[in-house]
Structures are given as C-alpha cells and as structure tokens.
Amino acid sequence: MLMNMEQIKVIAGPKGTYSCNIGVSTAEWQEILANSEVTTTNYKYALMAFYNEPGHKSTCKRLSLKHYGNAKDAQKFNSWITNFGKAVVKHLNRFRIIDTDGTEKFWHVSMCSGRNTEDGLFETTLRPEIVSAIEALGWNKRLTTEKYSKYIEILKETHNLVLTGAPGTGKTFMAQSIAEEMGAETKFVQFHPSYDYTDFVEGLRPVDNGNGQIGFERKDGVFKEFCKNAIKNIADSEKSIENLTKELSWQDKLEQFVEDAMENEKKFKTVKGSEFSIADMKGHTIVVHNDQNEKTTDVTVNTDEILDLLTQEVELNNVRDIRNHYGRKFATQPDSYAFVIVKEIRKMKTEVSGVTADKVEKKPFVFIIDEINRGEVSKIFGELFYAIDPGYRGKTGVLIQTQYQNLVPESDVFAKGFYVPENVYILATMNDIDRSVESMDFAMRRRFTWQEVTPADTQDMLDSLSCADKAKDVMNRLNQVIADTDGLGAAYMIGPSYFLKLKDNGDDFDKLWTMNIEPLLKEYLRGFRTATKTLGEFKAAYYKETEDISDMFDEEN
C-alpha cells in the first residue's frame, strides 16, 4: 500500500533551510486536532508550545528551557512532534515525506519549514493551516493547554484532592504538573511512618542557649509556615504598587540593619533599659537575644509588623502605640524590641532603594503530599482536620486552637488560632494496593475528594518513546490480564512509568521484563497457590504469545 502513496520530497533551500508542502487543508487539520486518538494530550501540548512562540516557531531546546526549566527534556518535544507526524500519516494514509537523504521524515508533517541555527539547533515553524485550525477550535483562547484541566477543576472546587491508582501511573509527576499548570507556589513533602505533628503543624524543638544549656522553643511545621506564606500573598495582592515599593525599600534597610548589628555585635536598649542584641533573622522573624530576660533569653519579633510600621509611617512615641495600632489588649515582649528596632532603622542614613515593586497577584498555593497513606494521617494533622475542611477555608471566624497555642506569640498571624487560607490547596497521591490506606479514618477521608488515575489515563507519558505504540500495546495487554486475575484486579495494573525505562535501556523489552516487570509481578503473586501458572499467563500477554498456555504449568500444591 505504501507504494501507492504520494511521495513528497523535502526541498533544501539556502543557508540550511528546509520546506515542503503536504496539501492538508485547515478543515482537515481541525478534524485531526479534534480527534483524541490522533492528537493525544502530549501532542496537543507540543503543538501549543510551538503556537505560543513568536512567529509560531522554536527549537526543542528553547521549549524545554521555557516549560521545564532545563534543556534535558528537549527530547520530549522532539518525540512528541515526530510521533504526532506518524499518527497523522497513518490517519490520512495518502502521503509519505522523503527527506533529502532519502529517508522518511515526520517532523515536516506539522512543520512547514525549518532551518539549522548558528548554534547547531533546528528551528521549525508550525504550518499556517495548523495555526488556523487551532484558532478555529478556540485552543488559543484558553489560558493553558488544559492537559490536566479535569483535575484542576476538581481541586479548585474541593480544595483537597487525592490521586489514587496503580503503581507507576505517574501520580507524583501529575501532581507536580497540575500545580505548575495552575501557576501555583508549591511545597512537596512525602509522608512516612516517622512523620508526625511536629513536622507538619508545630512542635517544640531543641535550641542551644549559647551558655552550654539546651532549651526548647515552639517552631512552625512545614504546613503552617506554608499557610503563612499564602496569607502574606493575599495581603500583598491587596496593596498598591506605592506601598509595595515602600515596603521593598524598607525591607532593604531592615536587612542592612540586621547585618550591621550582627557583624558589629551592636547592643541596644529597651525603653526600660534592658540591653539586647540581634541574634538572627529567619523567615518572618528577627531573633533578639537578651541575657537579662528571666523567662527566655531569645525572643522572636515579627518582621512583617516592623515593615508595616515603617511603611505606614506609624507614629511611635511609646511602646503602647504599637499595641494600639494592632488593637491588642495587652503589651507583649516583642513590642518592646520592635519599638527600638523601628526607631533605629528610621535613623539610618542609608538612602532608600530606588527599586520599583511590581503588582503582586493573588495566586494558588498547592501543598503536595506524596504517599499520604504511609503516614499516620490523623496524628499528623491532629486538630487540623477541621481546618482543612473545604467549608472552613479562609474563615477567620472559625479558628483552631493548636496543641501549642499558648506559646504562639501575640505578633504571630495565628496568635488567636489557626486557619487555612482560601488560596491553599492540598493535593496528595496514594497507591491503591498499599494496605496502609486503611489507617486513614473516615473523618479524615471524607474531607478529601478521591480521583482514580488509571494507566490508560496517563499512557500518553509514553509518547516520548521511539517505541511508543508498541509500549502502549504491551502495557494494555498485560494490564487486561492482571485486571482479570482473581486476587489482584485493576488496582495492581502496571503504570506507564515502568515502561519509560525503555528510554534508558535501548528499547529492550526483554530487559524491561527481566529487570523491572517480572520482579514486581512476583511480589504481587507471593503466596498465590497458582503463582507459577499465573506468572506464565502474564508473560504470555507481555510477549503476545498466542498459544494456549493453560497446560504449560501444573498447579502448585
């Protein structure tokens, strides 16, 4: 049949340029792009990456740097465009593109022209008919390629989402990609049996008092600190550029003050004559050291409040003015130190920075928990399982009293209790076959939405392979047998992540079976009475053996 196809030759032009005309109309491209069996999500992603470039042209390296932050993933775009060309040629079944060296090429199916750049790369231009088809379908009007639109929609609606499914379905990669596509700030943690409340929410941590004695101080856990950053983003998004610029300038002076005070070991005095020094600056706090303090020698002062006092030009005649500004009923130790620090910074002769701040946009904050079921979730979250309820998001009128609430300083944003801001989303992953899922109690489970991710959902991960079609066929055949096996089922299917190993082993399916697939299946079948026979059935499906193997193995006793 191939002999009857039209052979279209690539035309080599001057200065390393190439082009060819394949005669596919805009209407035909619309049909092709709308056909999910031809244009997979990865192919669509690659086409839109080229579409969004100036002049609809780029190199794979340039796209990889832009979309993944590195050049090593350039091969992804190369494979996606190549395999998309193969799919289109197969779908249309009417032409072949022959390069100047006589070999069949597929890049030119979607690209009208290309050129070798001076730095040795190949820059190609998307066909104008495809550009017109993309615009006719309205793809260009969407904010993203919508590769993960279904999951993003669920996460935005429910705020708490768990991606479940068989091993190797790419759930972790998907979670990170969802957050990236949302344009979110992210934090990634992996639960394990030793992970606890003090890591996640807050706890007492040992500190060296500097005199040979070890004390303890309350420290925010990773999730609580993440929520503070999200709250600051909301607050900053409501500020004018003028205020943000002032704050940025004062931030520079604050850092200069702390650096100078620590380097020169400067001493300061409170209004009542108590001497102190600046010990450290970390996160949203300045650590003040005072040997005369009977309760604790180290006190944390909120830098956000210091910047606010400076930016708002709050008149400070005495310490009480800080308390009144924030509407606090009682004075606090940090107020005494903040009063002096603000006064000292205002006296600095250093010129205020001339940098202009940009407007801060409110953005989503996605907290990713990998293998959420491997930790003892109820103990890790503690009383926060109320706070993470979607119905309580952003409600400052419903505050949670944490286990160390009495130690939270008055200047802390969570001084009166904890809450999860509305721009925080929790996205977790979990393997269905992991028995530890049963450790999650119902009260916790019902606060999450559960979305199954099957190997079929993520098989387009394999589009970057040169043997993509074969890999998908083998995976789907094997998974069908696994799903139909008593005692296993769909939860034990093999995900495409395992088949991505073909990229590193030279497309060697025998090695993949021996080194990766077979050992996993043997673990699945541990304790099965018919393990040998069942493993043989799996192997037959993997290699597409057609003979009846039911008599090849005797049932084990």
XYZ file of C-alpha atoms in Angstrom:
557
model
C 0.000 0.000 0.000
C 2.866 2.389 0.747
C 3.953 2.174 -2.896
C 0.663 3.814 -3.933
C 1.140 6.739 -1.585
C 2.268 10.119 -2.874
C 5.923 10.718 -2.094
C 6.540 14.331 -1.076
C 10.156 15.425 -1.139
C 11.635 17.909 1.295
C 13.121 20.909 -0.501
C 16.526 22.088 0.708
C 16.924 25.862 0.466
C 19.826 28.240 1.024
C 21.643 28.581 4.343
C 20.381 25.278 5.728
C 16.644 25.886 5.284
C 14.112 23.166 4.513
C 10.450 23.158 3.492
C 7.708 21.037 1.927
C 4.013 21.297 1.060
C 1.789 18.365 2.056
C -1.584 19.684 0.874
C -3.574 19.262 4.122
C -6.272 21.928 4.488
C -7.283 23.872 7.588
C -10.569 21.950 7.716
C -8.695 18.636 7.683
C -6.372 19.843 10.435
C -9.412 20.775 12.534
C -10.691 17.223 12.223
C -7.250 15.821 13.057
C -6.708 18.054 16.092
C -10.194 17.311 17.431
C -9.581 13.550 17.144
C -8.123 12.466 20.512
C -6.996 9.146 19.050
C -4.679 11.010 16.667
C -3.861 14.109 18.724
C -3.129 12.958 22.260
C -2.774 15.405 25.141
C 1.019 15.347 24.838
C 0.876 16.050 21.102
C -1.532 18.902 21.792
C 0.833 20.217 24.465
C 3.742 20.237 22.000
C 1.727 21.901 19.216
C 0.502 24.612 21.578
C 4.057 25.154 22.802
C 5.087 25.999 19.231
C 1.904 28.025 18.662
C 2.613 30.251 21.668
C 6.133 31.108 20.473
C 6.766 34.312 18.448
C 6.038 33.538 14.797
C 4.897 30.051 15.891
C 8.474 28.799 15.588
C 11.060 27.489 18.033
C 13.625 24.805 18.818
C 13.059 21.865 21.151
C 15.800 23.118 23.465
C 14.197 26.540 23.731
C 10.821 24.995 24.561
C 12.364 22.653 27.126
C 14.048 25.545 28.909
C 10.796 27.511 28.939
C 8.457 24.723 30.023
C 10.704 22.573 32.249
C 13.484 24.935 33.272
C 16.195 22.786 31.690
C 17.437 21.594 28.305
C 17.476 17.876 29.076
C 13.770 17.459 28.257
C 14.172 18.737 24.691
C 13.808 15.146 23.509
C 10.218 15.150 24.780
C 9.170 17.772 22.251
C 11.199 16.067 19.551
C 9.474 12.729 20.184
C 6.003 14.236 20.508
C 6.224 16.100 17.202
C 7.751 13.065 15.458
C 5.145 10.649 16.765
C 2.350 13.120 16.025
C 3.569 13.162 12.408
C 3.489 9.358 12.327
C -0.064 9.353 13.680
C -1.232 11.876 11.054
C 0.415 9.951 8.187
C -1.261 6.762 9.380
C -4.610 8.521 9.802
C -4.617 10.177 6.363
C -2.919 7.260 4.615
C -2.141 9.219 1.446
C 1.456 10.505 1.503
C 4.988 9.960 2.714
C 7.552 12.702 3.261
C 11.020 11.866 1.947
C 13.989 13.877 3.191
C 16.939 14.970 1.060
C 18.841 11.864 2.189
C 16.036 9.563 1.011
C 14.704 8.638 4.470
C 11.098 9.075 5.583
C 10.560 12.093 7.855
C 7.671 13.020 10.144
C 8.662 16.428 11.552
C 7.555 18.108 8.329
C 4.002 16.845 8.764
C 3.244 19.624 11.266
C 6.062 21.998 10.348
C 6.048 23.931 7.055
C 9.704 24.910 7.217
C 12.846 24.579 9.253
C 16.372 25.887 9.449
C 19.626 24.975 11.096
C 20.589 27.713 13.546
C 24.098 29.003 14.119
C 24.332 27.197 17.462
C 23.624 23.832 15.839
C 19.924 23.587 16.715
C 16.973 23.033 14.382
C 14.298 25.738 14.427
C 10.959 24.859 12.843
C 7.755 26.764 12.077
C 4.249 25.450 12.671
C 2.176 25.106 9.489
C -0.191 28.085 8.953
C -3.068 25.660 8.359
C -2.499 24.203 11.844
C -2.328 27.713 13.293
C -5.688 28.495 11.663
C -7.162 25.200 12.903
C -6.002 25.893 16.472
C -7.660 29.294 16.384
C -10.836 27.909 14.793
C -11.072 25.344 17.607
C -10.526 28.097 20.186
C -7.456 26.485 21.755
C -5.602 29.801 21.673
C -8.244 31.431 23.896
C -7.564 29.106 26.814
C -5.101 30.086 29.496
C -3.340 26.698 29.449
C -3.138 23.684 27.255
C -5.664 22.157 29.688
C -3.709 18.921 29.835
C -4.838 18.483 33.432
C -7.975 20.618 33.290
C -10.211 17.918 34.777
C -8.055 17.577 37.878
C -7.518 21.318 38.231
C -11.265 21.882 38.135
C -11.828 19.264 40.861
C -9.021 20.662 43.031
C -10.276 24.236 42.740
C -13.776 23.144 43.690
C -12.916 20.822 46.592
C -9.543 22.234 47.772
C -8.426 18.728 48.866
C -7.722 16.039 46.254
C -6.077 12.616 46.442
C -4.862 10.980 43.233
C -5.128 7.217 43.677
C -4.281 4.373 41.354
C -1.959 1.572 40.394
C 1.815 1.871 40.893
C 3.688 3.713 38.177
C 0.776 5.692 36.766
C 2.693 8.933 37.205
C 0.603 10.322 40.053
C 3.502 12.221 41.618
C 4.550 13.716 38.294
C 0.905 14.551 37.597
C 0.511 16.312 40.959
C 3.549 18.489 40.287
C 2.343 19.210 36.732
C -1.129 20.179 37.972
C 0.406 22.701 40.377
C 2.669 24.024 37.623
C -0.238 24.402 35.210
C -2.167 26.315 37.881
C 0.770 28.713 38.220
C 0.929 27.870 41.916
C 3.507 28.212 44.651
C 4.223 24.668 45.815
C 5.632 22.701 48.711
C 6.367 18.987 48.405
C 6.544 16.533 51.311
C 6.439 12.758 51.468
C 4.715 11.079 54.397
C 6.343 8.086 56.090
C 5.811 6.186 59.362
C 8.086 8.532 61.356
C 6.494 11.756 60.088
C 4.463 13.459 62.814
C 2.525 16.533 64.017
C 5.667 18.441 64.993
C 6.969 18.180 61.409
C 3.664 19.205 59.857
C 1.932 21.669 62.198
C 4.153 22.816 65.074
C 6.218 21.463 67.914
C 8.938 22.063 70.459
C 12.437 21.969 69.039
C 15.746 21.965 70.974
C 17.842 25.146 70.810
C 21.284 25.970 72.134
C 21.023 28.927 74.507
C 24.696 29.691 73.934
C 25.739 29.078 77.539
C 26.061 25.321 77.370
C 22.385 24.745 78.091
C 19.796 23.290 75.750
C 16.294 24.702 75.801
C 13.164 24.236 73.732
C 11.190 26.627 71.588
C 8.000 26.325 69.572
C 8.571 26.022 65.821
C 6.052 26.149 62.995
C 5.778 22.972 60.951
C 6.031 22.930 57.171
C 2.275 23.200 56.510
C 1.695 26.016 58.994
C 4.604 28.004 57.518
C 3.184 27.365 54.030
C -0.173 28.792 55.096
C 1.557 31.905 56.470
C 3.161 32.497 53.075
C -0.207 32.087 51.380
C -1.802 34.627 53.740
C 1.016 37.070 53.027
C 0.370 36.648 49.291
C -3.283 37.585 49.801
C -2.303 40.615 51.886
C 0.342 41.737 49.380
C -2.080 41.357 46.468
C -4.327 43.948 48.094
C -1.503 46.509 48.441
C -0.841 49.297 45.973
C 2.393 49.446 43.977
C 3.291 52.519 46.021
C 3.007 50.621 49.294
C 4.811 47.580 47.880
C 7.651 49.827 46.697
C 7.888 51.453 50.131
C 7.892 48.039 51.759
C 10.616 46.800 49.404
C 12.772 49.816 50.217
C 12.271 49.393 53.948
C 12.969 45.669 53.573
C 16.403 46.561 52.165
C 17.091 48.870 55.103
C 15.862 46.262 57.584
C 18.275 43.688 56.161
C 21.116 46.220 56.262
C 20.275 46.985 59.894
C 20.297 43.308 60.914
C 23.514 42.582 59.009
C 25.303 45.561 60.539
C 24.019 44.794 64.047
C 25.202 41.176 63.887
C 28.563 41.847 62.228
C 29.478 44.606 64.664
C 27.833 42.932 67.678
C 25.889 46.083 68.443
C 23.936 46.462 71.660
C 20.587 48.216 72.014
C 18.449 49.146 74.988
C 14.713 48.925 75.506
C 12.777 51.864 76.963
C 13.218 50.310 80.404
C 16.987 49.982 79.937
C 17.209 46.257 79.243
C 20.144 45.537 76.879
C 19.704 43.267 73.856
C 21.374 42.280 70.572
C 20.232 40.918 67.227
C 20.972 37.171 67.091
C 19.445 36.126 63.762
C 16.898 36.865 61.059
C 14.995 33.970 59.511
C 11.723 33.690 57.703
C 9.284 36.268 59.037
C 11.142 36.868 62.313
C 14.116 38.588 63.894
C 15.633 36.736 66.863
C 16.529 39.109 69.701
C 18.944 37.958 72.418
C 18.641 39.373 75.953
C 20.632 37.832 78.802
C 18.609 39.829 81.340
C 15.314 38.284 80.278
C 14.202 35.962 83.072
C 11.728 33.906 81.004
C 13.780 33.287 77.865
C 16.980 34.806 76.519
C 15.772 34.658 72.896
C 12.602 36.399 71.706
C 11.238 36.459 68.142
C 9.984 39.715 66.646
C 7.654 39.706 63.629
C 9.399 41.355 60.646
C 6.080 41.795 58.832
C 4.907 44.066 61.658
C 8.173 46.033 61.594
C 7.808 46.600 57.846
C 4.167 47.569 58.311
C 5.063 50.149 60.966
C 7.749 51.569 58.683
C 5.660 51.555 55.512
C 2.564 53.026 57.146
C 4.735 55.628 58.878
C 3.073 54.873 62.200
C 3.990 57.497 64.800
C 5.716 55.829 67.739
C 6.081 57.863 70.910
C 5.981 54.893 73.240
C 5.643 51.102 73.103
C 1.902 51.372 73.758
C 1.463 52.921 70.292
C 2.318 49.544 68.679
C -0.279 47.774 70.818
C -2.889 50.367 69.919
C -2.027 50.204 66.197
C -2.749 46.470 66.142
C -5.666 46.612 68.550
C -4.093 44.324 71.125
C -5.414 44.299 74.648
C -2.086 43.606 76.319
C 1.528 44.576 75.753
C 3.962 41.901 74.592
C 7.731 41.488 74.908
C 8.248 41.637 71.099
C 6.576 45.090 71.074
C 9.365 46.476 73.278
C 12.033 45.257 70.881
C 10.068 46.228 67.721
C 9.757 49.767 69.077
C 13.549 50.125 69.345
C 14.284 48.399 66.002
C 11.859 50.648 64.091
C 13.365 53.739 65.735
C 16.902 52.597 64.840
C 16.029 51.864 61.213
C 14.377 55.266 60.822
C 17.625 56.883 61.997
C 19.714 55.101 59.364
C 21.321 57.464 56.854
C 21.451 54.902 54.044
C 19.458 56.010 51.034
C 16.168 54.207 50.496
C 16.366 51.876 47.486
C 15.099 53.283 44.188
C 13.706 49.915 43.054
C 10.051 49.908 42.000
C 7.995 46.902 43.060
C 5.662 45.010 40.750
C 1.986 44.455 41.490
C 1.519 41.211 43.403
C -1.122 38.888 42.023
C -3.074 36.588 44.278
C -2.046 33.057 43.398
C -2.884 29.485 44.424
C -0.623 27.667 46.888
C -0.589 23.897 46.327
C 0.731 21.684 49.116
C 1.680 18.292 47.640
C 1.731 15.242 49.918
C 3.283 12.204 48.260
C 2.160 8.798 49.543
C -0.210 10.348 52.058
C -1.304 6.961 53.412
C 2.211 5.961 54.531
C 2.000 8.355 57.472
C -0.441 8.171 60.378
C -2.586 10.912 58.900
C -4.880 11.566 61.861
C -1.918 12.168 64.169
C -0.002 14.239 61.621
C -2.922 16.617 61.031
C -4.191 16.487 64.607
C -6.937 19.063 65.179
C -6.277 20.482 61.685
C -8.688 18.026 60.088
C -11.368 20.639 60.876
C -9.269 23.462 59.460
C -8.683 21.698 56.127
C -12.410 21.104 55.636
C -13.324 22.967 52.406
C -16.195 24.637 54.233
C -13.784 26.365 56.647
C -11.295 27.665 54.057
C -10.397 31.287 54.697
C -12.876 31.723 57.554
C -11.054 33.664 60.263
C -14.135 33.479 62.446
C -13.599 29.724 62.927
C -10.085 29.437 64.368
C -8.460 26.195 65.519
C -6.565 26.119 68.800
C -3.424 24.118 68.077
C -1.644 21.976 70.659
C 0.917 24.694 71.415
C -1.427 27.665 71.007
C -0.421 29.132 74.363
C 3.153 29.503 73.081
C 2.256 31.327 69.861
C 3.431 34.951 70.213
C 0.895 37.767 70.092
C 2.526 39.185 66.952
C 2.022 35.943 65.019
C -0.698 35.886 62.327
C -2.067 32.780 64.064
C -1.908 34.284 67.563
C -5.627 33.759 68.152
C -5.849 30.428 66.358
C -5.062 28.653 63.110
C -6.977 28.634 59.827
C -6.205 27.577 56.262
C -6.498 30.480 53.784
C -8.731 30.140 50.736
C -5.792 30.081 48.305
C -4.269 26.908 49.809
C -4.965 23.552 48.125
C -3.878 20.109 49.299
C -3.003 17.627 46.543
C -1.973 14.132 47.628
C -1.056 10.819 45.991
C -1.634 7.244 47.080
C -1.112 3.753 45.659
C -4.299 1.696 45.772
C -2.515 -1.549 46.634
C -0.792 -0.118 49.700
C -2.573 -1.690 52.659
C -1.758 1.336 54.854
C -4.685 3.155 53.221
C -6.848 1.528 55.868
C -5.059 3.585 58.534
C -6.888 6.729 57.407
C -10.023 7.153 59.490
C -13.319 8.095 57.879
C -13.426 11.620 59.354
C -10.174 12.367 57.572
C -11.014 10.557 54.339
C -14.307 12.349 53.798
C -12.542 15.714 53.751
C -10.751 14.719 50.556
C -12.037 14.053 47.069
C -10.636 10.836 45.608
C -9.803 10.613 41.916
C -8.547 7.369 40.398
C -5.723 7.608 37.862
C -5.507 4.543 35.615
C -2.642 3.537 33.308
C -4.914 4.400 30.378
C -5.304 7.955 31.719
C -1.557 8.569 31.645
C -0.359 6.345 28.818
C 0.486 9.426 26.770
C 3.551 9.643 29.045
C 4.948 7.067 26.631
C 4.609 9.350 23.608
C 8.214 10.461 24.130
C 9.456 6.920 23.375
C 10.524 5.931 19.883
C 8.635 2.660 20.509
C 5.563 4.413 21.953
C 2.918 2.375 20.096
C 4.477 -0.964 20.996
C 4.950 0.054 24.623
C 1.279 1.036 24.911
C 0.164 -2.229 23.307
C 2.293 -4.337 25.643
C 1.162 -2.396 28.734
C -2.523 -2.621 27.835
C -2.351 -6.371 27.039
C -0.580 -7.118 30.304
C -2.920 -4.940 32.348
C -6.001 -6.596 30.909
C -4.784 -9.980 32.172
C -3.819 -8.533 35.573
C -7.226 -6.870 35.934
C -8.967 -10.186 35.172
C -6.877 -12.171 37.694
C -8.679 -13.294 40.853
C -6.950 -11.895 43.925
C -5.438 -8.957 42.055
C -7.660 -6.781 39.868
C -7.306 -3.327 38.337
C -5.529 -1.855 41.381
C -2.480 -3.989 40.508
C -2.124 -2.887 36.893
C 1.299 -1.682 35.734
C 1.587 2.050 35.096
C 3.451 3.694 32.207
C 6.282 4.883 34.458
C 7.696 1.361 34.348
C 7.713 1.407 30.547
C 9.557 4.738 30.460
C 12.615 2.716 31.472
C 12.757 1.633 27.811
C 14.240 5.052 27.044
C 17.313 4.203 29.119
C 17.682 0.526 28.212
C 17.711 0.941 24.432
C 14.059 -0.099 23.843
C 14.899 -3.578 25.137
C 11.562 -5.167 26.094
C 13.295 -8.381 27.230
C 15.440 -6.457 29.702
C 12.402 -4.480 30.897
C 10.567 -7.738 31.617
C 13.504 -9.377 33.396
C 14.722 -6.394 35.399
C 11.540 -4.483 36.195
C 8.202 -6.093 35.322
C 8.717 -9.724 36.337
C 10.130 -8.955 39.845
C 7.132 -6.720 40.558
C 4.656 -9.358 39.387
C 6.363 -11.997 41.530
C 5.806 -9.768 44.554
C 2.150 -9.446 43.597
C 1.836 -13.221 43.411
C 3.693 -14.026 46.620
C 1.622 -16.596 48.487
C -0.592 -17.448 45.466
C -1.148 -21.196 45.087
C -1.000 -20.844 41.297
C 1.798 -18.269 41.203
C 3.909 -20.014 38.526
C 0.970 -20.588 36.192
C -0.348 -17.034 36.631
C 3.099 -15.536 36.054
C 3.266 -17.560 32.844
C -0.021 -16.044 31.725
C 1.311 -12.573 32.436
C 4.461 -13.316 30.431
C 2.418 -14.659 27.519
C 0.364 -11.454 27.466
C 3.509 -9.348 27.653
C 5.084 -11.116 24.678
C 1.768 -11.587 22.838
C 2.135 -15.352 22.748
C -0.876 -16.863 21.017
C -0.550 -20.462 22.119
C -2.785 -21.816 24.870
C -0.561 -21.920 27.928
C -3.131 -23.396 30.308
C -1.354 -26.767 30.194
C 2.185 -25.379 30.388
C 2.202 -25.191 34.169
C 0.966 -27.586 36.805
C -0.879 -26.006 39.679
C 1.337 -25.694 42.709
C 0.387 -27.604 45.802
